[in-house]
Short mmCIF file of C-alpha atoms and ligand atoms in Angstrom, two decimals:
data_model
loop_
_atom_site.label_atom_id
_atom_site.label_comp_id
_atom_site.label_asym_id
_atom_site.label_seq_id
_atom_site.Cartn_x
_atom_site.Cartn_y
_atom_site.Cartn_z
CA UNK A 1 75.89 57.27 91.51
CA UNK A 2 73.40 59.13 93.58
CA UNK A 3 74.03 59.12 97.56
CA UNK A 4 69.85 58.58 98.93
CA UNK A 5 68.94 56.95 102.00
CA UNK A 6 69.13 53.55 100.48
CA UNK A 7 72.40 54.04 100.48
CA UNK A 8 72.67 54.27 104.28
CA UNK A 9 73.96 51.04 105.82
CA UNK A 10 71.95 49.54 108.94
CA UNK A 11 72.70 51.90 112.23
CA UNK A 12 71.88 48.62 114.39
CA UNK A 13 73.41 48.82 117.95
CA UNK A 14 74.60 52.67 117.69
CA UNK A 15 73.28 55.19 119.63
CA UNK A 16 72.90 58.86 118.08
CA UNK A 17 72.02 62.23 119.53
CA UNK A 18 70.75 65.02 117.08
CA UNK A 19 70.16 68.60 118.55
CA UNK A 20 67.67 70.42 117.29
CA UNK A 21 65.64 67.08 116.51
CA UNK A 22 61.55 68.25 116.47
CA UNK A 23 61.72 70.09 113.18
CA UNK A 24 62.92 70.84 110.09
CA UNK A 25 66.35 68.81 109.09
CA UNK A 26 66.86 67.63 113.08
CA UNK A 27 63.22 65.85 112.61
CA UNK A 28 63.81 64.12 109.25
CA UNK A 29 67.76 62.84 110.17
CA UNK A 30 66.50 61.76 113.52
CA UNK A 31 63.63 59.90 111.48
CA UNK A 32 66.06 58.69 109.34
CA UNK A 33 68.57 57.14 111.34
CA UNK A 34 65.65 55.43 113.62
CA UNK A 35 64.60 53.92 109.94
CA UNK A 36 67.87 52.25 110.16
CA UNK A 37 67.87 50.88 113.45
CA UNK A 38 69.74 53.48 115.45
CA UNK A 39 68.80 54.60 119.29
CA UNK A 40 67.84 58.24 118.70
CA UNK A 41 68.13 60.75 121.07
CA UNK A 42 65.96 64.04 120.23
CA UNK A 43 67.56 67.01 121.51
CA UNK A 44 64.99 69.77 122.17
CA UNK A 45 64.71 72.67 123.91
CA UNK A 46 61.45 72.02 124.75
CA UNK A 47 60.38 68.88 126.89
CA UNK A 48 56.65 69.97 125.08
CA UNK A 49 57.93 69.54 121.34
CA UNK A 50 60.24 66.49 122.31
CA UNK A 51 57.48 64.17 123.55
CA UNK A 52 55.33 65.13 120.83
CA UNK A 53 57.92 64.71 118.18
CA UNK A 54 58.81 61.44 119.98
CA UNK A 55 55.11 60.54 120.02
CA UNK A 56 54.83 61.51 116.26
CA UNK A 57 58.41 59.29 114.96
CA UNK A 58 57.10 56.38 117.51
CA UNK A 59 53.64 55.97 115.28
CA UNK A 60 55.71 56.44 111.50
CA UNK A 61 58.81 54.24 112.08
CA UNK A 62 58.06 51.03 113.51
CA UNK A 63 59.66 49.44 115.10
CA UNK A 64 61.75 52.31 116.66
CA UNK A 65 64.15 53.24 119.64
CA UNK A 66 63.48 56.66 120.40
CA UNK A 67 64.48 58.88 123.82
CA UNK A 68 64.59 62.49 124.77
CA UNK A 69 67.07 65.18 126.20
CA UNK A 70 65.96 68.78 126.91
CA UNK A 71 68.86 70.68 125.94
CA UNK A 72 68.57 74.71 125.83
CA UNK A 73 71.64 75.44 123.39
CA UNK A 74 71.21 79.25 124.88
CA UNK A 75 72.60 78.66 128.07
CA UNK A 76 75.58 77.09 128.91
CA UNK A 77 75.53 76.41 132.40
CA UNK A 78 72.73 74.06 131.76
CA UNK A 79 74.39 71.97 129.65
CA UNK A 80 76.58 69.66 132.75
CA UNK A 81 72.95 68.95 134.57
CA UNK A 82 71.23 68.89 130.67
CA UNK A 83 73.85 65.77 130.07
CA UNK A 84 74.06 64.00 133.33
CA UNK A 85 71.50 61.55 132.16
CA UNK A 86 73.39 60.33 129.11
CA UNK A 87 76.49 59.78 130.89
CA UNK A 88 73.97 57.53 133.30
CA UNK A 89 71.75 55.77 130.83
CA UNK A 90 73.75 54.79 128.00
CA UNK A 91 76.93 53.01 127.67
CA UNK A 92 78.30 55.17 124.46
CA UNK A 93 77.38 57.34 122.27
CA UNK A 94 78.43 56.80 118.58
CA UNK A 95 77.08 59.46 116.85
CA UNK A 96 76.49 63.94 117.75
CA UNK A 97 74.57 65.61 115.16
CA UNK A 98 75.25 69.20 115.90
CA UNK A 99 72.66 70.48 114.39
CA UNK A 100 70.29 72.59 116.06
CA UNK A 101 70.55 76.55 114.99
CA UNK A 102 68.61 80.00 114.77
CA UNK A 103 68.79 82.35 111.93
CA UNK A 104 68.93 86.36 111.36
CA UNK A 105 67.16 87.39 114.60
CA UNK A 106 67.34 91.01 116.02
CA UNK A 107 70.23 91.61 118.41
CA UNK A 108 69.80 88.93 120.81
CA UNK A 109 71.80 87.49 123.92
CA UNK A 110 72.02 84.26 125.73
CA UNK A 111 71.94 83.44 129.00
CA UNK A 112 75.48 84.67 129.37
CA UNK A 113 75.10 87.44 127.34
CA UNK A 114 76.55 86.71 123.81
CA UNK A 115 74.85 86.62 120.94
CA UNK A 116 72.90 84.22 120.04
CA UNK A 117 73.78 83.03 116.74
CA UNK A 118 77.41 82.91 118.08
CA UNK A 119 75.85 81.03 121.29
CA UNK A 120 73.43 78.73 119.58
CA UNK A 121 74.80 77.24 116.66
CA UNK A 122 78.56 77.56 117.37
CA UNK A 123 79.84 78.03 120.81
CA UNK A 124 77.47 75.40 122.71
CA UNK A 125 77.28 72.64 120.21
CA UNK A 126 81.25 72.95 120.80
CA UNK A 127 80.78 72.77 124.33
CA UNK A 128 78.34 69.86 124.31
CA UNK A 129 80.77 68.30 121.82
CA UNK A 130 83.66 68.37 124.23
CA UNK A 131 81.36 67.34 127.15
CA UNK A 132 79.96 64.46 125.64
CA UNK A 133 83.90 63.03 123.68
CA UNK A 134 84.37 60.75 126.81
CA UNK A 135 81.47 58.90 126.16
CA UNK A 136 82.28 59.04 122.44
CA UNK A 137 85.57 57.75 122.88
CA UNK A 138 84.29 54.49 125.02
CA UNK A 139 83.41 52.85 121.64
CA UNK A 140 85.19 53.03 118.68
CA UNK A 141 84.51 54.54 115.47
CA UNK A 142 82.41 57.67 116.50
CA UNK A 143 81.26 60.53 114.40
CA UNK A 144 80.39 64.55 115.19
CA UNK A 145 78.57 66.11 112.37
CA UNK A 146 78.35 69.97 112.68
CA UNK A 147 75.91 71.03 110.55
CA UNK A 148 76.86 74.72 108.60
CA UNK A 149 75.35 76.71 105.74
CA UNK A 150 76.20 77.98 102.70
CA UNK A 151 76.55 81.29 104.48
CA UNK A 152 79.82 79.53 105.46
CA UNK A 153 80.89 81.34 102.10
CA UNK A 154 80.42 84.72 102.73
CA UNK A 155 81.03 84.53 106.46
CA UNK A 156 84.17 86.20 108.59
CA UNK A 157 85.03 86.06 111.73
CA UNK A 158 84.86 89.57 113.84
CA UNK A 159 87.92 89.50 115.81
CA UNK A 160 87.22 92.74 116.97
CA UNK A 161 83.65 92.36 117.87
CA UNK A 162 83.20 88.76 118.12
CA UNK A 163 79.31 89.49 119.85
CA UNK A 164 78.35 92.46 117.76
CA UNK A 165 78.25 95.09 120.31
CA UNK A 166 79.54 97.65 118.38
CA UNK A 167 77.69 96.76 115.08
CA UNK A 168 75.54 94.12 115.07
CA UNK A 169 74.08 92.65 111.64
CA UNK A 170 71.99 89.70 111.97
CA UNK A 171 73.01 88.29 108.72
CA UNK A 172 76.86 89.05 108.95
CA UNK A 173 76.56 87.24 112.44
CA UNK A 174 74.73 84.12 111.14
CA UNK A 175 77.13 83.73 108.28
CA UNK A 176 79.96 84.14 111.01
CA UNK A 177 78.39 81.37 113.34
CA UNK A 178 78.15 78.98 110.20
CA UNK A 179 81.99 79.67 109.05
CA UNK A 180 82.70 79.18 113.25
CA UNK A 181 80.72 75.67 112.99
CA UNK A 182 83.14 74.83 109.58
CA UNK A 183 86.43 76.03 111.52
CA UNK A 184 85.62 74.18 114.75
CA UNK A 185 84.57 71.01 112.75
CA UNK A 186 88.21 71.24 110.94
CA UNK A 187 89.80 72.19 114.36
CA UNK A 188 88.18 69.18 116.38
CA UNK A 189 89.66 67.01 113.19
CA UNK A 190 92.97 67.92 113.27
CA UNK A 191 93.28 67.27 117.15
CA UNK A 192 91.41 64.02 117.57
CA UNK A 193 93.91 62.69 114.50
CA UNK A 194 96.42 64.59 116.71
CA UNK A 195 95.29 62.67 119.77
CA UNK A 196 94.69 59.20 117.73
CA UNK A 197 90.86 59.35 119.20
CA UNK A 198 89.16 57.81 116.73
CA UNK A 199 86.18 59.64 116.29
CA UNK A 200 85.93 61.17 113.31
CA UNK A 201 84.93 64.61 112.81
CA UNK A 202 82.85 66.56 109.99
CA UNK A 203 80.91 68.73 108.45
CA UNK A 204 77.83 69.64 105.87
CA UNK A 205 75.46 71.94 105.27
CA UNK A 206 72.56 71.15 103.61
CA UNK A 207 71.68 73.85 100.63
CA UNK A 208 68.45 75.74 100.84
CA UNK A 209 65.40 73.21 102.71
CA UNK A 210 61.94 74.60 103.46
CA UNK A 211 61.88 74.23 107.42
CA UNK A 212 60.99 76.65 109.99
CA UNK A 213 64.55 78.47 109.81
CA UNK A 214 62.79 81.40 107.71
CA UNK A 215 59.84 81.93 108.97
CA UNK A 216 61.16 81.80 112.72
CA UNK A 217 63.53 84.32 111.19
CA UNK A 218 61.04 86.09 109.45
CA UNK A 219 58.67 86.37 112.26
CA UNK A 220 61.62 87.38 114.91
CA UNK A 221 62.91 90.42 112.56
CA UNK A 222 59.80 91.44 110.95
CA UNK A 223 61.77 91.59 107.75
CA UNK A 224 58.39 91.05 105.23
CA UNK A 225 60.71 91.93 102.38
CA UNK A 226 62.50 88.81 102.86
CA UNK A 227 59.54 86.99 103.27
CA UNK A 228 58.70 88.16 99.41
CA UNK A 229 61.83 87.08 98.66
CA UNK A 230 61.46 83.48 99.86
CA UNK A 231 58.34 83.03 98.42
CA UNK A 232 59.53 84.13 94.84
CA UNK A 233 62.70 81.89 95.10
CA UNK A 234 60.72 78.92 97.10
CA UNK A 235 60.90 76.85 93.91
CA UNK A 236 64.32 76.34 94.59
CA UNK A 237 63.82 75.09 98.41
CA UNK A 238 64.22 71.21 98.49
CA UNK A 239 61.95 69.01 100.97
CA UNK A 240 63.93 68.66 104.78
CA UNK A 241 64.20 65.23 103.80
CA UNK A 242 66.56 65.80 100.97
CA UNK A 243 67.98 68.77 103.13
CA UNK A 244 68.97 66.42 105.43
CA UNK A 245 71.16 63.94 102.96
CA UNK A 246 74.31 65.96 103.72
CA UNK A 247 74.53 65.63 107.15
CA UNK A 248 73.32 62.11 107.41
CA UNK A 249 75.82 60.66 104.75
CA UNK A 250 78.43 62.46 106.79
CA UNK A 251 76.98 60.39 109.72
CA UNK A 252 76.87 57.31 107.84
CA UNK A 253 78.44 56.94 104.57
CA UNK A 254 80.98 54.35 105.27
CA UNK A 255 83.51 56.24 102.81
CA UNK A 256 83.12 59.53 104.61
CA UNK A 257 86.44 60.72 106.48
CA UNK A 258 86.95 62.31 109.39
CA UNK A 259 87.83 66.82 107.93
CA UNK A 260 85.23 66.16 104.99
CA UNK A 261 82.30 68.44 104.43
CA UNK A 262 78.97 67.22 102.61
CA UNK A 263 76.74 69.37 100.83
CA UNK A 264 74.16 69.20 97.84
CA UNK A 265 75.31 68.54 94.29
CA UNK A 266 74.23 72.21 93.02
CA UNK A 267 75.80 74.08 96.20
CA UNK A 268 71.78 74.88 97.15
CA UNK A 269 69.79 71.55 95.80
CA UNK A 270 70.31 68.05 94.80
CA UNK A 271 72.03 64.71 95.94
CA UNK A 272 75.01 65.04 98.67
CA UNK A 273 78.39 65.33 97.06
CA UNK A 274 81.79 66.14 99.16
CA UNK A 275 82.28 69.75 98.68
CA UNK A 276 84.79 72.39 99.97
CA UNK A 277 85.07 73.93 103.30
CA UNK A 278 84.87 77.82 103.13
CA UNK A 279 88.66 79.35 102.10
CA UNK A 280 88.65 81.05 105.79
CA UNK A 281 88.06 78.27 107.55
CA UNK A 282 90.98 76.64 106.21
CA UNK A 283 93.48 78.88 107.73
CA UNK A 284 94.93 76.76 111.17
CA UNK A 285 95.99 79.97 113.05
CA UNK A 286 92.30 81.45 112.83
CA UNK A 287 90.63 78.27 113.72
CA UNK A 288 93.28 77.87 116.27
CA UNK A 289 92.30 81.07 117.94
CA UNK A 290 88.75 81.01 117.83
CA UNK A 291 88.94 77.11 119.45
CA UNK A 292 91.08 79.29 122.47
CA UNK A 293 88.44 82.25 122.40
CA UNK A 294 85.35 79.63 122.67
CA UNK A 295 87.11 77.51 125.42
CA UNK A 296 87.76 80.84 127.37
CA UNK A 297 83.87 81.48 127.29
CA UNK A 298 82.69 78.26 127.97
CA UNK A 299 85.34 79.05 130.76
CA UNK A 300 84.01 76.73 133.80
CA UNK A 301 80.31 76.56 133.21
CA UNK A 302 80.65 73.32 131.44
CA UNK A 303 82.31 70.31 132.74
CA UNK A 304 84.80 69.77 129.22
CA UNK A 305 87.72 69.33 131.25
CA UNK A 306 87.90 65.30 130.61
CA UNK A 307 87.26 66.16 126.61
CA UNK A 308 90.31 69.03 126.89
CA UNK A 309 92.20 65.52 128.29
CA UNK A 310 91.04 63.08 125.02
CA UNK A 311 92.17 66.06 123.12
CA UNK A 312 95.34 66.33 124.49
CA UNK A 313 94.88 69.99 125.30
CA UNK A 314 94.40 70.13 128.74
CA UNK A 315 96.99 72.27 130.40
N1 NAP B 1 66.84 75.14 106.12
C1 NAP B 1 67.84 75.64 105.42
O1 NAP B 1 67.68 76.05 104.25
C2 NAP B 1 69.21 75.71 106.02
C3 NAP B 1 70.23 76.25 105.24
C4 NAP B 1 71.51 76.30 105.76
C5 NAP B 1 71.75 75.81 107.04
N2 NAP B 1 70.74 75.31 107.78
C6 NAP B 1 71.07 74.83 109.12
O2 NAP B 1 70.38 73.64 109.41
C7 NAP B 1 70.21 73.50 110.82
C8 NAP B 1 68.80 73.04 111.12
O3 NAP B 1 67.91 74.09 110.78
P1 NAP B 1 66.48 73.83 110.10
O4 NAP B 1 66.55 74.37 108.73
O5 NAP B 1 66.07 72.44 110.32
O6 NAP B 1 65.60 74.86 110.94
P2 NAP B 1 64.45 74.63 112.04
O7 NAP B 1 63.36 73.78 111.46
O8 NAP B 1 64.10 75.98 112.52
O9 NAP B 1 65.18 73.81 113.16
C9 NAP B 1 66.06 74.42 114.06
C10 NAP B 1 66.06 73.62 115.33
O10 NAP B 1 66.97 74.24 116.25
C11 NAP B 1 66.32 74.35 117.50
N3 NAP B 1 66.84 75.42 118.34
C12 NAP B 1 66.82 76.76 118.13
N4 NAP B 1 67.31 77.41 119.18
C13 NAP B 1 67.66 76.46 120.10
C14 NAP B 1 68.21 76.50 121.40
N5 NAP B 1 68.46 77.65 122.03
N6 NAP B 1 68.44 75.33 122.04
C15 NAP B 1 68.15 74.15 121.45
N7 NAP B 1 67.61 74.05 120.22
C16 NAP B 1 67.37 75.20 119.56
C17 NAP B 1 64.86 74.60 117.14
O11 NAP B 1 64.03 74.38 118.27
P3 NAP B 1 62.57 75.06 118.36
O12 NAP B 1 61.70 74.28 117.42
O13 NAP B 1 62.22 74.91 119.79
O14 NAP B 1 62.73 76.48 117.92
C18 NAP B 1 64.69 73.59 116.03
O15 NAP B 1 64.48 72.31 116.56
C19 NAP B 1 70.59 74.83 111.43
O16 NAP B 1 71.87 74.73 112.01
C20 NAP B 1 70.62 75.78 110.24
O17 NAP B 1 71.54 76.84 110.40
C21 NAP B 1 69.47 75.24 107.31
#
């Protein structure tokens, strides 16, 4: 039977924050989950593009319970003052969509200086992750959804140049943060069963969906051969809504279990199905040592020591 979003079950009462929430797949799962009755908090860079995607979700879904966080994923040491305000204003939080992410740009560093793609989509949605498991763990039955690619596929991990400084390939280093967001979503797994936190932890990525992922990466590279290249394979793009079935049933499906990864039926398009997680990231010594790499980076800039604690990690 096909998994659509009739088959989500009423998110009544649970409280969900999605990163990256004013476009593309971010904009339709938050949509989505305030459909079902969730509290849905948009995580956006920009206080601009929150209150008007806030605005814009208030006026479709009615009625609707809909809030805001600014949340710059490129620097870490805004991430303690960026998530004060949950820790004051709610009394849980059920659900982390991980999901914001940036694609392919030229050689480009964070705040702290490492690149972005490694910054972005893998190193601070692991650090807001770990800042935000105490209020996870107040309630029970908790989800983080990290949302990947199939780039997952092709990706490696750099040991040797983690940031690119030597050699820096935009798409090598997207494909790497992608297989990062797979091996931390396996690692956080293992050690909340570990722990016997139950929150469950995992995964999906969501095929190929016509958002503003290529032509933010398009317009950042200058790359107009790939922008011929989109537009001859842009038949097989699916709407964001039906992007965004992976990572919601991973939110919601009440069969879904904590290490699973969702993604569509066809690997690019279609329904979500279970699928695997890349070979690479199954390997618990690499995933073991990139969790101990990102936690040395995130070093003190982000208040994740009572998270390190829930985990049982703390030293
Ligand atoms: N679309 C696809 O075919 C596809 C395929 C595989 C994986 N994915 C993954 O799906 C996820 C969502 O992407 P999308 O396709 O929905 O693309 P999108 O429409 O470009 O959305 C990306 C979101 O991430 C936000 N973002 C970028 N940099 C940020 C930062 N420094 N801090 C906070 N937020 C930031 C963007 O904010 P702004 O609007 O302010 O830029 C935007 O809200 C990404 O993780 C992407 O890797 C997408």
């Amino acid at each position: 039977m096909l998994w659509t979003v009739d088959s989500i079950p009423r998110q009544n009462g649970r409280i969900a924050l999605v990163t990256g929430a004013n476009s593309g797949l971010g904009l339709e799962t938050a949509r989505v989950l305030a459909e079902k009755g969730a509290l849905v908090i948009l995580g956006c860079r920009s206080l601009k593009a929150a209150k008007r995607t806030r605005r814009q979700l208030l006026s479709e879904v009615v009625p609707a319970n809909i809030d805001i966080l600014k949340i710059d994923l490129s620097d870490l040491s805004q991430l303690n003052s960026a998530t004060y305000q949950l820790f004051d204003n709610y009394p849980k939080l059920d659900l982390l969509i991980n999901n914001a992410g940036v694609m392919a740009p030229p050689l480009t560093l964070s705040r702290q200086g490492l690149e972005l793609q490694f910054a972005v989509n893998h190193l601070s949605h692991m650090a807001l992750t770990l800042r935000l498991l105490p209020l996870m763990a107040r309630q029970s039955a908790g989800r983080v959804v990290t949302v990947s690619s199939g780039a997952q596929y092709m990706g490696t991990i750099n040991w040797r140049d983690l940031q690119g400084r030597e050699n820096y390939d935009r798409w090598s280093s997207y494909s790497q943060s992608k297989l990062a967001n797979v091996m931390f979503s396996l690692e956080l797994h293992k050690r909340l069963k570990e722990s016997s936190v139950d929150i469950a932890s995992l995964s999906a990525h969501p095929g190929l969906a016509r958002t503003n992922l290529q032509s933010t990466s398009i317009a950042s590279s200058r790359a107009w051969q790939e922008e011929f290249v989109y537009k001859l394979i842009n038949p097989m793009f699916q709407s964001p809504r039906m992007g965004s079935l992976p990572q919601l049933r991973a939110a919601t499906d009440l069969a879904a279990q904590s290490g699973e990864q969702y993604g569509p039926r066809f690997n690019f398009r279609g329904y979500p199905k279970l699928c695997p997680a890349a070979r690479l990231a199954l390997n618990s010594q690499a995933r073991e040592r990139l969790w101990v790499i990102s936690e040395e980076l995130i070093g003190n800039l982000v208040e994740i020591s009572e998270g390190k604690k829930i985990l049982n990690t703390q030293n």
